[in-house]
Coordinates of C-alpha atoms and ligand atoms in Angstrom, one line a residue:
D1 CA -18.6 0.4 -21.8
T2 CA -17.6 3.2 -19.4
R3 CA -21.2 3.9 -18.7
S4 CA -22.2 0.5 -17.0
R5 CA -18.5 0.4 -15.1
V6 CA -19.3 3.5 -13.6
R7 CA -22.9 2.8 -13.1
A8 CA -21.9 -0.7 -11.0
L9 CA -19.3 1.0 -9.1
V10 CA -22.0 3.5 -7.8
A11 CA -24.8 0.6 -7.0
A12 CA -21.7 -1.3 -5.5
Q13 CA -21.2 2.0 -3.1
Q14 CA -24.6 2.9 -2.6
D15 CA -25.4 2.0 0.8
Q16 CA -22.1 3.7 2.3
L17 CA -23.2 7.0 -0.6
T18 CA -26.9 7.1 1.2
R19 CA -25.3 7.4 4.7
Q20 CA -23.2 9.8 3.7
G21 CA -26.2 12.2 1.9
V22 CA -24.8 12.0 -1.4
D23 CA -26.2 13.2 -4.8
Q24 CA -25.5 10.3 -6.6
E25 CA -26.7 11.5 -10.2
M26 CA -23.7 14.1 -9.6
L27 CA -21.4 11.5 -8.3
A28 CA -21.9 9.3 -11.5
R29 CA -21.3 12.2 -13.5
Q30 CA -17.9 13.1 -11.8
M31 CA -16.9 9.7 -11.5
R32 CA -17.5 9.2 -15.6
Q33 CA -15.1 12.6 -15.8
V34 CA -12.7 10.7 -13.8
Y35 CA -12.9 7.4 -15.7
E36 CA -12.2 9.3 -18.7
E37 CA -9.2 12.0 -18.0
F38 CA -7.8 8.8 -15.7
T39 CA -7.5 6.6 -18.7
Q40 CA -5.0 9.1 -20.4
L41 CA -3.3 9.9 -17.1
R42 CA -2.5 6.3 -16.1
M43 CA 0.1 6.2 -18.6
H44 CA 2.3 8.6 -16.2
Y45 CA 2.0 6.4 -13.7
Q46 CA 3.4 3.7 -15.9
F47 CA 6.6 5.6 -16.4
G48 CA 6.5 6.5 -12.9
I49 CA 7.2 2.3 -12.4
D50 CA 9.1 2.4 -15.5
E51 CA 11.8 4.7 -14.2
V52 CA 11.9 3.2 -10.5
Q53 CA 12.2 -0.3 -12.0
T54 CA 15.2 0.9 -14.3
K55 CA 17.0 2.2 -11.0
V56 CA 16.0 -1.5 -9.2
N57 CA 17.3 -3.5 -12.1
I58 CA 20.6 -0.9 -12.4
L59 CA 21.3 -1.9 -8.7
R60 CA 20.5 -5.3 -9.2
Q61 CA 22.9 -5.7 -12.1
E62 CA 25.8 -3.9 -10.5
F63 CA 25.7 -6.2 -7.9
E64 CA 25.9 -9.2 -9.5
Q65 CA 28.4 -8.0 -11.6
I66 CA 30.7 -6.8 -8.9
H67 CA 29.9 -9.0 -5.8
D68 CA 28.7 -12.1 -7.5
Y69 CA 25.6 -11.7 -5.4
S70 CA 22.5 -9.5 -5.3
P71 CA 20.4 -8.2 -2.0
I72 CA 17.3 -8.0 -4.8
E73 CA 15.4 -11.6 -5.3
H74 CA 12.6 -10.4 -7.2
V75 CA 10.8 -7.2 -8.5
R76 CA 7.0 -6.7 -9.2
S77 CA 5.1 -3.9 -10.1
R78 CA 1.6 -3.2 -10.3
L79 CA -0.4 -0.1 -11.8
K80 CA -4.0 0.3 -10.3
S81 CA -6.8 -0.4 -12.9
T82 CA -8.9 2.6 -13.2
E83 CA -12.0 0.7 -11.6
S84 CA -9.8 -0.1 -8.2
L85 CA -9.2 3.5 -8.6
I86 CA -12.4 4.7 -8.7
E87 CA -13.6 2.1 -6.2
K88 CA -11.0 3.9 -3.7
A89 CA -11.7 7.1 -4.5
V90 CA -15.2 6.6 -3.4
R91 CA -14.3 4.3 -0.5
T92 CA -11.6 7.0 1.1
G93 CA -13.6 10.2 0.6
G94 CA -13.7 13.5 -0.2
E95 CA -13.6 15.0 -3.9
M96 CA -14.3 13.3 -7.1
T97 CA -11.9 15.3 -9.1
I98 CA -8.5 14.1 -10.6
P99 CA -6.6 16.3 -8.5
A100 CA -8.0 15.8 -5.3
I101 CA -7.9 11.7 -6.1
R102 CA -4.1 12.2 -6.8
A103 CA -3.6 14.0 -3.6
R104 CA -4.9 11.4 -1.5
I105 CA -4.4 8.4 -3.0
H106 CA -0.6 7.3 -3.5
D107 CA -0.7 3.8 -4.4
I108 CA -1.7 4.1 -8.3
A109 CA 1.8 3.2 -9.1
G110 CA 3.6 -0.1 -7.0
V111 CA 6.9 -1.6 -7.1
R112 CA 7.5 -4.8 -4.9
I113 CA 10.9 -5.5 -3.8
T114 CA 11.7 -8.9 -2.2
C115 CA 15.0 -9.5 -0.5
S116 CA 16.7 -12.4 0.8
F117 CA 17.5 -10.7 4.6
V118 CA 15.8 -7.7 6.8
S119 CA 19.2 -5.9 6.5
D120 CA 19.0 -5.7 2.7
V121 CA 15.5 -4.4 2.7
Y122 CA 16.9 -1.5 4.9
W123 CA 20.0 -1.0 2.4
I124 CA 18.1 -1.1 -0.6
A125 CA 15.4 1.7 0.7
D126 CA 18.4 3.6 1.7
M127 CA 19.9 3.5 -1.5
L128 CA 17.1 4.4 -3.3
S129 CA 16.2 7.2 -1.1
R130 CA 19.5 8.6 -1.3
Q131 CA 19.2 9.0 -5.0
P132 CA 18.8 13.0 -6.1
D133 CA 16.3 12.7 -7.9
L134 CA 13.9 10.5 -5.7
E135 CA 11.9 12.4 -3.0
V136 CA 10.9 10.5 -0.4
L137 CA 7.1 11.2 1.0
T138 CA 6.4 8.9 3.3
V139 CA 8.0 5.7 5.3
K140 CA 5.7 3.2 6.7
D141 CA 8.0 0.8 8.8
Y142 CA 6.0 -2.7 9.4
I143 CA 9.1 -4.2 10.0
A144 CA 9.9 -2.5 13.3
A145 CA 5.9 -2.0 14.2
P146 CA 4.5 -5.0 12.4
K147 CA 0.4 -4.6 11.9
P148 CA -1.6 -6.2 14.6
N149 CA -2.3 -9.7 12.3
G150 CA 1.3 -9.9 11.7
Y151 CA 2.1 -8.5 9.1
R152 CA 5.4 -6.9 8.2
S153 CA 7.0 -4.7 5.0
L154 CA 8.9 -1.6 4.7
H155 CA 6.3 1.0 2.5
V156 CA 7.9 3.6 1.2
I157 CA 5.9 6.7 -1.1
V158 CA 8.8 8.1 -3.2
Q159 CA 7.9 10.9 -5.8
V160 CA 9.3 10.2 -9.7
P161 CA 9.9 12.5 -12.0
V162 CA 8.7 11.8 -15.3
F163 CA 10.1 13.6 -18.1
L164 CA 7.5 14.6 -20.6
S165 CA 7.3 16.1 -23.9
Q166 CA 5.8 19.3 -22.8
H167 CA 6.2 19.2 -19.0
T168 CA 7.9 17.2 -16.4
E169 CA 5.5 15.2 -14.3
Y170 CA 6.3 14.2 -10.3
V171 CA 4.4 10.9 -9.7
P172 CA 4.4 9.2 -6.8
V173 CA 4.7 5.4 -6.6
E174 CA 4.6 2.9 -3.5
L175 CA 7.7 0.9 -2.6
Q176 CA 7.1 -2.1 -0.9
L177 CA 10.0 -3.9 0.6
R178 CA 10.3 -7.0 2.1
T179 CA 12.0 -10.3 2.7
I180 CA 11.1 -13.8 1.1
A181 CA 9.4 -14.6 4.6
M182 CA 7.4 -11.4 4.9
D183 CA 6.6 -11.9 1.1
F184 CA 5.4 -15.6 1.5
W185 CA 3.2 -14.5 4.9
A186 CA 1.5 -11.5 3.3
S187 CA 0.4 -13.1 0.2
T188 CA -1.1 -16.2 1.9
E189 CA -2.5 -13.9 4.4
H190 CA -4.0 -11.9 1.2
K191 CA -5.2 -15.2 -0.8
L192 CA -7.1 -16.2 2.8
S193 CA -8.7 -13.0 3.3
Y194 CA -9.9 -12.8 0.1
K195 CA -11.3 -16.1 0.4
Y196 CA -12.5 -15.0 3.6
E197 CA -13.6 -11.6 2.9
K198 CA -12.1 -10.5 6.0
N199 CA -14.1 -12.7 8.1
L200 CA -11.5 -15.4 9.3
P201 CA -12.3 -18.2 11.4
A202 CA -10.6 -18.1 14.7
S203 CA -8.6 -21.0 14.0
L204 CA -7.4 -19.7 10.9
R205 CA -6.7 -15.9 12.4
A206 CA -4.6 -18.0 15.2
E207 CA -2.6 -20.2 12.5
L208 CA -1.7 -16.6 10.8
D209 CA -0.5 -15.7 13.8
D210 CA 1.6 -18.0 14.7
A211 CA 3.3 -18.5 10.7
A212 CA 3.9 -14.7 11.4
R213 CA 6.3 -15.2 14.4
V214 CA 7.8 -18.4 12.5
A215 CA 8.4 -15.9 9.6
A216 CA 9.9 -13.3 11.8
D217 CA 12.1 -15.8 13.9
L218 CA 12.8 -17.3 10.3
D219 CA 14.1 -13.7 9.2
E220 CA 16.3 -13.3 12.8
R221 CA 17.8 -16.6 11.9
M222 CA 18.9 -15.6 8.5
E223 CA 19.9 -12.4 9.3
R224 CA 22.6 -13.9 11.5
M225 CA 23.8 -16.2 8.7
R226 CA 24.1 -13.6 6.7
A227 CA 27.0 -11.7 8.2
E228 CA 28.8 -15.2 7.1
I229 CA 27.9 -14.5 3.4
R230 CA 28.7 -10.5 3.3
P231 CA 29.7 -8.0 5.7
M232 CA 27.3 -5.2 6.6
P233 CA 26.9 -2.3 4.1
E234 CA 28.2 0.7 5.7
H235 CA 25.1 2.8 5.1
S236 CA 22.5 0.2 6.3
A237 CA 19.9 1.7 9.0
P238 CA 18.1 -1.1 10.4
Ligands
GTP301 P1 -4.1 1.2 1.5 O1 -5.9 2.1 1.0 O2 -5.0 -0.4 1.8 O3 -3.1 1.3 0.9 O4 -3.8 1.3 3.0 P2 -2.9 2.4 3.9 O5 -3.1 3.5 2.9 O6 -3.3 2.8 5.1 O7 -1.5 2.0 3.3 P3 -1.0 0.7 4.1 O8 0.9 1.1 4.5 O9 -1.3 0.0 5.3 O10 -1.0 -0.6 2.6 C1 -0.8 -0.6 1.5 C2 -0.4 -1.6 0.9 O11 0.3 -2.4 1.8 C3 -2.0 -2.5 1.0 O12 -2.5 -2.4 -0.5 C4 -1.1 -4.1 0.9 O13 -0.4 -4.4 -0.6 C5 0.1 -4.0 1.7 N1 -0.8 -4.7 2.9 C6 -1.0 -3.7 4.1 N2 -1.5 -4.2 5.2 C7 -1.6 -5.3 4.6 C8 -1.8 -6.9 5.2 O14 -2.4 -7.0 6.1 N3 -1.9 -7.7 5.0 C9 -1.3 -7.8 3.2 N4 -1.4 -9.4 2.8 N5 -0.7 -6.7 2.6 C10 -0.9 -5.9 3.4
MG302 MG1 -3.2 -0.2 -1.5

């Protein structure tokens, strides 16, 4: 039940909270409230995902019909569970109220778009960003500047309007755009990190480093061949 789940979350964060001198009774109370409120609110984030997914599907189907080719290979979405929202809310620190949590956590709704080619990644991001009802909140280009571990992807947080019966809600959605090679690397890295709980043996770390270079090289080679398939779009901005 809710109480025991919240208790378990507080217990899991106990060390950190004690170090921060947090009143644990009060925190547990706040977390219980956040838990209940967010369980209702979570639906709005699903609507945000639905809106973005519709946009992506429209682009994809239009491309398939006109060009017999789609720059989008696959699309997956996920909605953060209430448990992992609370876990992240505690981990990131700050006020444990719904407005404060919504202001600091922008990946409650996530949509991952996988493309064949790097230029298509930027192209799709560009097309979505130029849609008048989407507002771009942040862009993190880990393709131009990969993370130290070799992670590459384009992250765009967009805000999408969701029209409810009584009001319009603006929901942030985290878009992760990447190539098939980037996705393959990231999912493997994720599985390994999960298995080793971030303490990867040096040999595996080196193997991953090397795989990241190979994946980036493959993307470059594929990009050169792409030109043969279809000319570069006008608006792409890699
Ligand atoms: P989060 O608190 O994890 O959301 O980090 P952040 O706010 O600093 O955002 P960032 O852009 O770094 O990462 C957001 C998301 O991108 C993560 O939740 C993962 O899904 C993905 N990601 C980022 N870095 C890595 C990585 O090194 N490996 C893998 N597999 N995924 C990553
Ligand atoms: Mg995240």
